[in-house]
Amino acid sequence: MVSQLMFKIRRSCCLMTLFACIPMCPAEEIPGIGRVGKVRRLNTDFAFTEGPAADAAGNLYFTDIPNSRIHKRDIKGTLSVFAEPSGHCNGLMVVGNRLLACEMDGRLKEYDLVTGKETSLATEYNGTRFNAPNDLVIDRTGGIYFTDPRYRAPDPWPQGKEAVYYRAPDGKVTRLIEDRAAPNGVILSPDETTLFVIPSMEKQMWSYPVESPGTIGSGKVFCELTQPEGTNNAGGDGLTIDVNGNLYITTALGLQVFDPSGKQLGIIGIPEHPANVTFGGKDRTTLFVTARKSLYSVETPATGHVFTGK
């Protein structure tokens, strides 16, 4: 126990030293991306932030999972509560006037951004509730890919497996992937020909060819994450993608940035361990990062891709 404690202290000190200057100085220039701005802490004192999602006007929505809230930060920086209780929502995505949400209490749902009305989209697979839906992405047909790992799931897990599902526009749910260790983040390439899956208990990140909406081919390793010192299989969490297909994956070391071929371009350090990230702001050139108790922003030369859905 003592040796494990000392390792955790040494690791924490190492990470604190690595990220100590981040709020005060600009990050290094990232090849193919450019020089990013300063990392700014916007809001703090939450329990555990997740699920950032931006609308067309530049407003940002994000979740505080333990407190079962969805917050809204408007374009002027005013913070409010959009929904409470939220059913411990995690991943979010805005599509038009709808806010899609992964409810960790066991369902996929949406909110009307005008009225706040809540609607269930999927609650079960093969007659059994989901474990704890985590993250999602919508395709241009209106189908939704979403992950269902173990986090906050009842014990034993209702589904017995951690998996990735597809909810078709007609409401039919299909299980697509069931052999990844804690599938967490999920996103499509800008042309929607590739599905990326980010496991939290593997250092390899995976990609799958999309043969048609809701049908994928065999997966392959897309990239391997840089590991924190002393670890071996530290995986990712959430991610976002820019218009050029570069991926920004949240990890213990910050945002690890990869080009569409899987080559790492650089790492953007964040003062707290980031959980998820999205592009937002009026021009979608701002990275909004949910990281443990805080919300951060980073200005970039890149522009985020928009999933229009249907």
CSV table of N, CA and C in Angstrom, one decimal, residues 80-134:
chain,number,residue,atom,x,y,z
A,80,SER,N,-25.9,28.8,-16.4
A,80,SER,CA,-27.2,28.5,-15.9
A,80,SER,C,-27.4,27.0,-15.9
A,81,VAL,N,-28.4,26.5,-15.2
A,81,VAL,CA,-28.8,25.1,-15.2
A,81,VAL,C,-29.8,24.9,-16.3
A,82,PHE,N,-29.6,24.1,-17.3
A,82,PHE,CA,-30.5,23.8,-18.3
A,82,PHE,C,-31.5,22.7,-17.9
A,83,ALA,N,-31.0,21.6,-17.3
A,83,ALA,CA,-31.8,20.5,-16.8
A,83,ALA,C,-31.3,19.9,-15.5
A,84,GLU,N,-32.3,19.6,-14.6
A,84,GLU,CA,-32.0,19.0,-13.3
A,84,GLU,C,-33.2,18.4,-12.7
A,85,PRO,N,-33.2,17.1,-12.4
A,85,PRO,CA,-32.2,16.2,-12.5
A,85,PRO,C,-32.1,15.7,-14.0
A,86,SER,N,-30.9,15.3,-14.4
A,86,SER,CA,-30.7,14.9,-15.8
A,86,SER,C,-30.6,13.4,-16.0
A,87,GLY,N,-30.7,12.6,-14.9
A,87,GLY,CA,-30.5,11.2,-15.0
A,87,GLY,C,-29.1,10.8,-15.1
A,88,HIS,N,-28.2,11.7,-14.6
A,88,HIS,CA,-26.7,11.6,-14.7
A,88,HIS,C,-26.3,11.5,-16.1
A,89,CYS,N,-26.7,12.5,-16.9
A,89,CYS,CA,-26.3,12.6,-18.3
A,89,CYS,C,-24.8,12.7,-18.4
A,90,ASN,N,-24.3,12.2,-19.5
A,90,ASN,CA,-22.8,12.2,-19.8
A,90,ASN,C,-22.6,12.9,-21.1
A,91,GLY,N,-22.4,12.2,-22.2
A,91,GLY,CA,-22.2,12.8,-23.5
A,91,GLY,C,-23.4,13.5,-24.1
A,92,LEU,N,-23.2,14.6,-24.8
A,92,LEU,CA,-24.2,15.4,-25.4
A,92,LEU,C,-23.8,15.7,-26.8
A,93,MET,N,-24.8,16.1,-27.7
A,93,MET,CA,-24.6,16.6,-29.0
A,93,MET,C,-25.8,17.4,-29.4
A,94,VAL,N,-25.5,18.6,-29.9
A,94,VAL,CA,-26.6,19.5,-30.4
A,94,VAL,C,-26.8,19.3,-31.9
A,95,VAL,N,-28.1,19.1,-32.3
A,95,VAL,CA,-28.5,18.9,-33.7
A,95,VAL,C,-29.7,19.8,-33.9
A,96,GLY,N,-29.5,20.9,-34.5
A,96,GLY,CA,-30.6,21.9,-34.7
A,96,GLY,C,-31.1,22.4,-33.4
A,97,ASN,N,-32.4,22.2,-33.1
A,97,ASN,CA,-32.9,22.6,-31.8
A,97,ASN,C,-33.1,21.5,-30.8
A,98,ARG,N,-32.3,20.4,-31.1
A,98,ARG,CA,-32.4,19.2,-30.2
A,98,ARG,C,-31.0,19.0,-29.5
A,99,LEU,N,-31.1,18.6,-28.2
A,99,LEU,CA,-29.9,18.3,-27.5
A,99,LEU,C,-29.9,16.8,-27.2
A,100,LEU,N,-29.1,16.0,-28.0
A,100,LEU,CA,-29.1,14.6,-27.8
A,100,LEU,C,-28.3,14.3,-26.5
A,101,ALA,N,-28.6,13.3,-25.7
A,101,ALA,CA,-28.0,13.0,-24.5
A,101,ALA,C,-27.9,11.5,-24.2
A,102,CYS,N,-26.7,11.1,-23.6
A,102,CYS,CA,-26.5,9.8,-23.1
A,102,CYS,C,-26.8,9.9,-21.6
A,103,GLU,N,-27.9,9.3,-21.2
A,103,GLU,CA,-28.3,9.2,-19.7
A,103,GLU,C,-27.7,8.0,-19.1
A,104,MET,N,-26.8,8.2,-18.1
A,104,MET,CA,-26.1,7.0,-17.5
A,104,MET,C,-27.1,6.2,-16.7
A,105,ASP,N,-28.3,6.7,-16.4
A,105,ASP,CA,-29.3,5.9,-15.7
A,105,ASP,C,-29.9,4.9,-16.6
A,106,GLY,N,-29.5,4.8,-17.9
A,106,GLY,CA,-29.9,3.7,-18.7
A,106,GLY,C,-30.6,4.0,-20.0
A,107,ARG,N,-30.5,5.2,-20.6
A,107,ARG,CA,-31.2,5.4,-21.8
A,107,ARG,C,-30.5,6.5,-22.7
A,108,LEU,N,-30.9,6.5,-24.0
A,108,LEU,CA,-30.6,7.5,-24.9
A,108,LEU,C,-31.8,8.4,-25.0
A,109,LYS,N,-31.6,9.8,-25.0
A,109,LYS,CA,-32.7,10.7,-25.0
A,109,LYS,C,-32.4,12.0,-25.7
A,110,GLU,N,-33.3,12.9,-25.8
A,110,GLU,CA,-33.1,14.2,-26.3
A,110,GLU,C,-33.9,15.2,-25.6
A,111,TYR,N,-33.5,16.5,-25.6
A,111,TYR,CA,-34.2,17.6,-25.1
A,111,TYR,C,-34.5,18.6,-26.2
A,112,ASP,N,-35.7,19.2,-26.2
A,112,ASP,CA,-36.0,20.3,-27.1
A,112,ASP,C,-35.3,21.5,-26.4
A,113,LEU,N,-34.4,22.2,-27.2
A,113,LEU,CA,-33.7,23.3,-26.6
A,113,LEU,C,-34.6,24.6,-26.4
A,114,VAL,N,-35.7,24.6,-27.1
A,114,VAL,CA,-36.6,25.7,-26.9
A,114,VAL,C,-37.5,25.5,-25.7
A,115,THR,N,-38.2,24.4,-25.6
A,115,THR,CA,-39.1,24.1,-24.5
A,115,THR,C,-38.5,23.3,-23.3
A,116,GLY,N,-37.4,22.7,-23.5
A,116,GLY,CA,-36.8,21.9,-22.5
A,116,GLY,C,-37.4,20.5,-22.4
A,117,LYS,N,-38.4,20.2,-23.2
A,117,LYS,CA,-39.1,18.9,-23.2
A,117,LYS,C,-38.1,17.7,-23.4
A,118,GLU,N,-38.3,16.7,-22.6
A,118,GLU,CA,-37.4,15.5,-22.7
A,118,GLU,C,-38.1,14.4,-23.3
A,119,THR,N,-37.4,13.7,-24.3
A,119,THR,CA,-38.0,12.5,-25.0
A,119,THR,C,-37.0,11.4,-25.0
A,120,SER,N,-37.5,10.2,-24.7
A,120,SER,CA,-36.7,9.0,-24.7
A,120,SER,C,-36.5,8.5,-26.2
A,121,LEU,N,-35.3,8.1,-26.6
A,121,LEU,CA,-35.0,7.6,-27.9
A,121,LEU,C,-34.8,6.1,-27.9
A,122,ALA,N,-34.1,5.6,-26.8
A,122,ALA,CA,-33.9,4.2,-26.7
A,122,ALA,C,-33.6,3.9,-25.2
A,123,THR,N,-34.2,2.8,-24.7
A,123,THR,CA,-34.1,2.5,-23.3
A,123,THR,C,-33.5,1.1,-23.1
A,124,GLU,N,-33.5,0.2,-24.1
A,124,GLU,CA,-33.1,-1.2,-23.9
A,124,GLU,C,-32.6,-1.8,-25.2
A,125,TYR,N,-31.9,-2.9,-25.0
A,125,TYR,CA,-31.5,-3.8,-26.2
A,125,TYR,C,-31.9,-5.2,-25.8
A,126,ASN,N,-32.6,-5.9,-26.7
A,126,ASN,CA,-33.1,-7.2,-26.5
A,126,ASN,C,-33.9,-7.4,-25.2
A,127,GLY,N,-34.7,-6.3,-24.9
A,127,GLY,CA,-35.6,-6.4,-23.7
A,127,GLY,C,-34.9,-6.1,-22.4
A,128,THR,N,-33.6,-5.7,-22.4
A,128,THR,CA,-32.9,-5.4,-21.2
A,128,THR,C,-32.3,-4.0,-21.2
A,129,ARG,N,-32.4,-3.2,-20.2
A,129,ARG,CA,-31.9,-1.8,-20.1
A,129,ARG,C,-30.4,-1.8,-20.5
A,130,PHE,N,-30.0,-0.7,-21.0
A,130,PHE,CA,-28.5,-0.5,-21.2
A,130,PHE,C,-27.8,-0.4,-19.9
A,131,ASN,N,-26.5,-0.6,-20.0
A,131,ASN,CA,-25.6,-0.4,-18.8
A,131,ASN,C,-25.7,1.0,-18.3
A,132,ALA,N,-25.0,1.9,-19.1
A,132,ALA,CA,-24.9,3.3,-18.7
A,132,ALA,C,-24.4,4.1,-20.0
A,133,PRO,N,-25.3,4.4,-20.9
A,133,PRO,CA,-24.8,5.1,-22.1
A,133,PRO,C,-23.9,6.3,-21.8
A,134,ASN,N,-22.9,6.4,-22.6
A,134,ASN,CA,-21.7,7.3,-22.3
A,134,ASN,C,-21.5,8.4,-23.3
